[in-house]
Amino acid sequence: GRTGVVGRGVLGRWGPNHAADPIVTRWKRDDGGKIVKNETSGENVLEFVSIERKDSGVWAIPGGHVEPGETASSTAMREFMEEALDSSGTAKDNVEQLREMVEHLFAGGVEVYKGYVDDPRNTDNAWMETVAFNFHDTTGSTVKQFPLHAGDDAKKVCWMELNNKVNLYASHKDIVRRVVEMLGADW
């Protein structure tokens, strides 16, 4: 929609600025390994890897801009590794091992949204469009090996419970709700 702001603002390109958002999820489990259910709804509780953005301090889906010549799926993997696993910083010596773990999970991704996103950086002349993928680990066996460590644009990273009270950056709450509905989880 119209923002009333002209020019490019802080976005790098006129028109659509393409991004990719990887939503990495698992079922929340108790200490015994049993899936936690919401006491009211009886539905399984879903968690996702969330980052706290350095620029705004708001929690978000890890993700970022698609570089020229890059596919949305390769951007999703690169951004997850940079922001949630710090592959370009503290974990750069283990980048190949991290890539193998992430590639294994990301091979089974599902596109959950593609299009315009309501983003505070949007102007009338430059705006964000994203492709969001869900990478769900049903057993939790793959993602429990991920050494979460904030890097790049992320100040913090954690497993965050998904529910209707979650406060996320821009349109991210609407996007993760699609994952919750697709997986039949509690909202």
Tab-separated table of C-alpha atoms in Angstrom:
chain	number	residue	atom	x	y	z
A	1	GLY	CA	0.000	0.000	0.000
A	2	ARG	CA	0.850	3.645	-0.156
A	3	THR	CA	3.083	4.878	2.638
A	4	GLY	CA	3.228	8.584	1.877
A	5	VAL	CA	7.040	8.355	1.906
A	6	VAL	CA	8.778	9.030	-1.416
A	7	GLY	CA	12.173	7.868	-2.602
A	8	ARG	CA	14.054	4.683	-1.811
A	9	GLY	CA	14.462	5.256	1.915
A	10	VAL	CA	16.932	2.794	3.442
A	11	LEU	CA	16.205	0.064	0.882
A	12	GLY	CA	18.881	-0.740	-1.667
A	13	ARG	CA	16.729	-0.838	-4.793
A	14	TRP	CA	13.841	1.043	-6.377
A	15	GLY	CA	10.709	-1.113	-6.660
A	16	PRO	CA	10.650	-4.538	-5.051
A	17	ASN	CA	13.510	-5.502	-2.731
A	18	HIS	CA	13.501	-9.296	-2.580
A	19	ALA	CA	14.151	-11.218	0.619
A	20	ALA	CA	13.986	-14.800	1.857
A	21	ASP	CA	12.868	-15.881	5.321
A	22	PRO	CA	13.616	-19.372	6.714
A	23	ILE	CA	11.190	-20.427	9.452
A	24	VAL	CA	12.935	-23.288	11.266
A	25	THR	CA	10.515	-25.094	13.583
A	26	ARG	CA	10.300	-27.981	16.025
A	27	TRP	CA	7.752	-29.256	18.534
A	28	LYS	CA	8.335	-28.013	22.070
A	29	ARG	CA	9.265	-30.962	24.291
A	30	ASP	CA	9.336	-31.541	28.041
A	31	ASP	CA	12.397	-32.831	29.907
A	32	GLY	CA	11.339	-36.402	29.106
A	33	GLY	CA	11.207	-35.705	25.360
A	34	LYS	CA	7.408	-35.743	25.099
A	35	ILE	CA	5.735	-33.119	22.886
A	36	VAL	CA	4.195	-30.345	24.995
A	37	LYS	CA	0.504	-29.639	24.387
A	38	ASN	CA	-1.318	-26.436	25.221
A	39	GLU	CA	-3.471	-27.072	28.313
A	40	THR	CA	-6.482	-25.218	26.870
A	41	SER	CA	-6.495	-26.247	23.193
A	42	GLY	CA	-4.816	-29.640	23.526
A	43	GLU	CA	-2.774	-28.844	20.404
A	44	ASN	CA	0.995	-29.289	20.103
A	45	VAL	CA	3.143	-26.250	20.943
A	46	LEU	CA	5.464	-25.133	18.146
A	47	GLU	CA	8.799	-23.329	18.531
A	48	PHE	CA	10.870	-21.516	15.916
A	49	VAL	CA	14.356	-20.053	15.698
A	50	SER	CA	13.970	-16.314	16.257
A	51	ILE	CA	16.531	-13.529	16.183
A	52	GLU	CA	16.526	-10.155	17.887
A	53	ARG	CA	17.401	-7.589	15.223
A	54	LYS	CA	20.347	-5.287	15.970
A	55	ASP	CA	18.742	-2.350	14.142
A	56	SER	CA	15.388	-2.303	15.972
A	57	GLY	CA	15.669	-4.679	18.930
A	58	VAL	CA	12.536	-6.482	17.703
A	59	TRP	CA	12.345	-10.282	17.424
A	60	ALA	CA	12.094	-11.625	13.876
A	61	ILE	CA	12.470	-14.528	11.499
A	62	PRO	CA	16.134	-14.781	10.439
A	63	GLY	CA	16.374	-13.731	6.816
A	64	GLY	CA	17.611	-11.140	4.413
A	65	HIS	CA	18.004	-9.740	0.946
A	66	VAL	CA	18.405	-11.968	-2.085
A	67	GLU	CA	21.714	-11.058	-3.727
A	68	PRO	CA	21.970	-10.756	-7.545
A	69	GLY	CA	22.173	-14.226	-9.096
A	70	GLU	CA	21.096	-15.927	-5.865
A	71	THR	CA	17.925	-18.003	-5.458
A	72	ALA	CA	15.504	-17.410	-2.593
A	73	SER	CA	16.229	-20.879	-1.183
A	74	SER	CA	20.001	-20.312	-1.149
A	75	THR	CA	19.445	-16.894	0.471
A	76	ALA	CA	17.294	-18.514	3.170
A	77	MET	CA	20.073	-20.966	3.984
A	78	ARG	CA	22.840	-18.329	3.889
A	79	GLU	CA	20.907	-15.920	6.105
A	80	PHE	CA	19.990	-18.633	8.627
A	81	MET	CA	23.613	-19.667	8.869
A	82	GLU	CA	24.838	-16.061	9.228
A	83	GLU	CA	22.218	-14.814	11.703
A	84	ALA	CA	21.342	-17.907	13.760
A	85	LEU	CA	24.604	-19.891	13.616
A	86	ASP	CA	27.144	-17.037	13.167
A	87	SER	CA	28.756	-18.845	10.212
A	88	SER	CA	30.674	-15.739	9.148
A	89	GLY	CA	31.975	-14.984	12.658
A	90	THR	CA	32.639	-17.276	15.621
A	91	ALA	CA	31.638	-20.429	13.706
A	92	LYS	CA	33.509	-19.692	10.465
A	93	ASP	CA	35.990	-22.519	11.138
A	94	ASN	CA	33.081	-25.029	11.213
A	95	VAL	CA	31.167	-23.602	8.266
A	96	GLU	CA	31.246	-26.807	6.182
A	97	GLN	CA	29.919	-28.917	9.064
A	98	LEU	CA	27.184	-26.336	9.694
A	99	ARG	CA	26.317	-26.232	5.982
A	100	GLU	CA	25.843	-30.025	5.904
A	101	MET	CA	23.499	-29.936	8.924
A	102	VAL	CA	21.475	-27.032	7.516
A	103	GLU	CA	21.324	-28.521	3.994
A	104	HIS	CA	19.909	-31.756	5.451
A	105	LEU	CA	17.031	-29.892	7.129
A	106	PHE	CA	16.506	-27.372	4.330
A	107	ALA	CA	16.135	-30.131	1.706
A	108	GLY	CA	12.575	-30.651	2.975
A	109	GLY	CA	11.432	-27.033	2.985
A	110	VAL	CA	7.924	-25.856	2.133
A	111	GLU	CA	7.157	-22.421	0.690
A	112	VAL	CA	4.532	-20.818	2.954
A	113	TYR	CA	4.354	-17.263	1.603
A	114	LYS	CA	5.514	-15.256	-1.389
A	115	GLY	CA	4.781	-11.597	-1.974
A	116	TYR	CA	4.590	-8.107	-0.517
A	117	VAL	CA	5.283	-7.604	3.194
A	118	ASP	CA	4.236	-4.682	5.359
A	119	ASP	CA	7.666	-3.460	6.448
A	120	PRO	CA	8.589	-0.197	8.198
A	121	ARG	CA	11.309	0.395	5.566
A	122	ASN	CA	8.785	0.463	2.692
A	123	THR	CA	8.193	3.663	0.725
A	124	ASP	CA	5.912	4.430	-2.219
A	125	ASN	CA	8.882	3.762	-4.524
A	126	ALA	CA	10.704	0.880	-2.812
A	127	TRP	CA	9.231	-2.007	-0.835
A	128	MET	CA	9.969	-5.452	0.560
A	129	GLU	CA	8.769	-8.696	-1.010
A	130	THR	CA	9.708	-12.053	0.486
A	131	VAL	CA	9.605	-15.777	-0.011
A	132	ALA	CA	9.158	-17.547	3.331
A	133	PHE	CA	9.940	-21.236	3.761
A	134	ASN	CA	9.181	-23.576	6.641
A	135	PHE	CA	11.818	-26.128	7.595
A	136	HIS	CA	10.188	-28.348	10.230
A	137	ASP	CA	12.098	-30.983	12.186
A	138	THR	CA	9.350	-33.330	13.409
A	139	THR	CA	11.586	-35.296	15.762
A	140	GLY	CA	13.843	-32.400	16.750
A	141	SER	CA	16.901	-34.607	16.201
A	142	THR	CA	18.498	-32.410	13.531
A	143	VAL	CA	17.871	-28.980	15.039
A	144	LYS	CA	19.034	-29.987	18.510
A	145	GLN	CA	22.534	-30.212	16.982
A	146	PHE	CA	22.401	-26.587	15.774
A	147	PRO	CA	24.785	-24.473	17.872
A	148	LEU	CA	22.613	-21.343	17.948
A	149	HIS	CA	24.756	-18.221	18.172
A	150	ALA	CA	23.713	-14.747	17.018
A	151	GLY	CA	25.716	-13.281	14.169
A	152	ASP	CA	25.591	-10.690	11.391
A	153	ASP	CA	22.384	-8.589	11.832
A	154	ALA	CA	21.234	-10.507	14.931
A	155	LYS	CA	21.844	-9.374	18.502
A	156	LYS	CA	20.365	-12.551	20.062
A	157	VAL	CA	18.973	-15.891	18.884
A	158	CYS	CA	16.692	-18.380	20.633
A	159	TRP	CA	13.965	-20.969	20.272
A	160	MET	CA	10.720	-19.001	20.674
A	161	GLU	CA	7.299	-20.470	21.363
A	162	LEU	CA	4.756	-19.596	18.674
A	163	ASN	CA	1.381	-18.361	19.889
A	164	ASN	CA	-0.989	-15.457	19.312
A	165	LYS	CA	0.884	-13.300	21.861
A	166	VAL	CA	4.187	-13.370	19.968
A	167	ASN	CA	5.443	-9.896	18.968
A	168	LEU	CA	7.514	-9.992	15.786
A	169	TYR	CA	8.990	-7.564	13.240
A	170	ALA	CA	6.889	-6.259	10.327
A	171	SER	CA	4.578	-8.950	8.851
A	172	HIS	CA	6.461	-11.848	10.456
A	173	LYS	CA	3.616	-12.729	12.845
A	174	ASP	CA	1.253	-13.203	9.886
A	175	ILE	CA	3.818	-15.378	8.107
A	176	VAL	CA	4.566	-17.645	11.090
A	177	ARG	CA	0.834	-18.037	11.710
A	178	ARG	CA	0.620	-19.729	8.292
A	179	VAL	CA	3.170	-22.290	9.541
A	180	VAL	CA	1.210	-22.836	12.771
A	181	GLU	CA	-1.968	-23.454	10.759
A	182	MET	CA	-0.203	-25.703	8.235
A	183	LEU	CA	1.243	-27.889	11.010
A	184	GLY	CA	-1.955	-27.868	13.116
A	185	ALA	CA	-0.172	-26.377	16.119
A	186	ASP	CA	-1.528	-24.283	18.965
A	187	TRP	CA	-1.989	-20.578	18.281
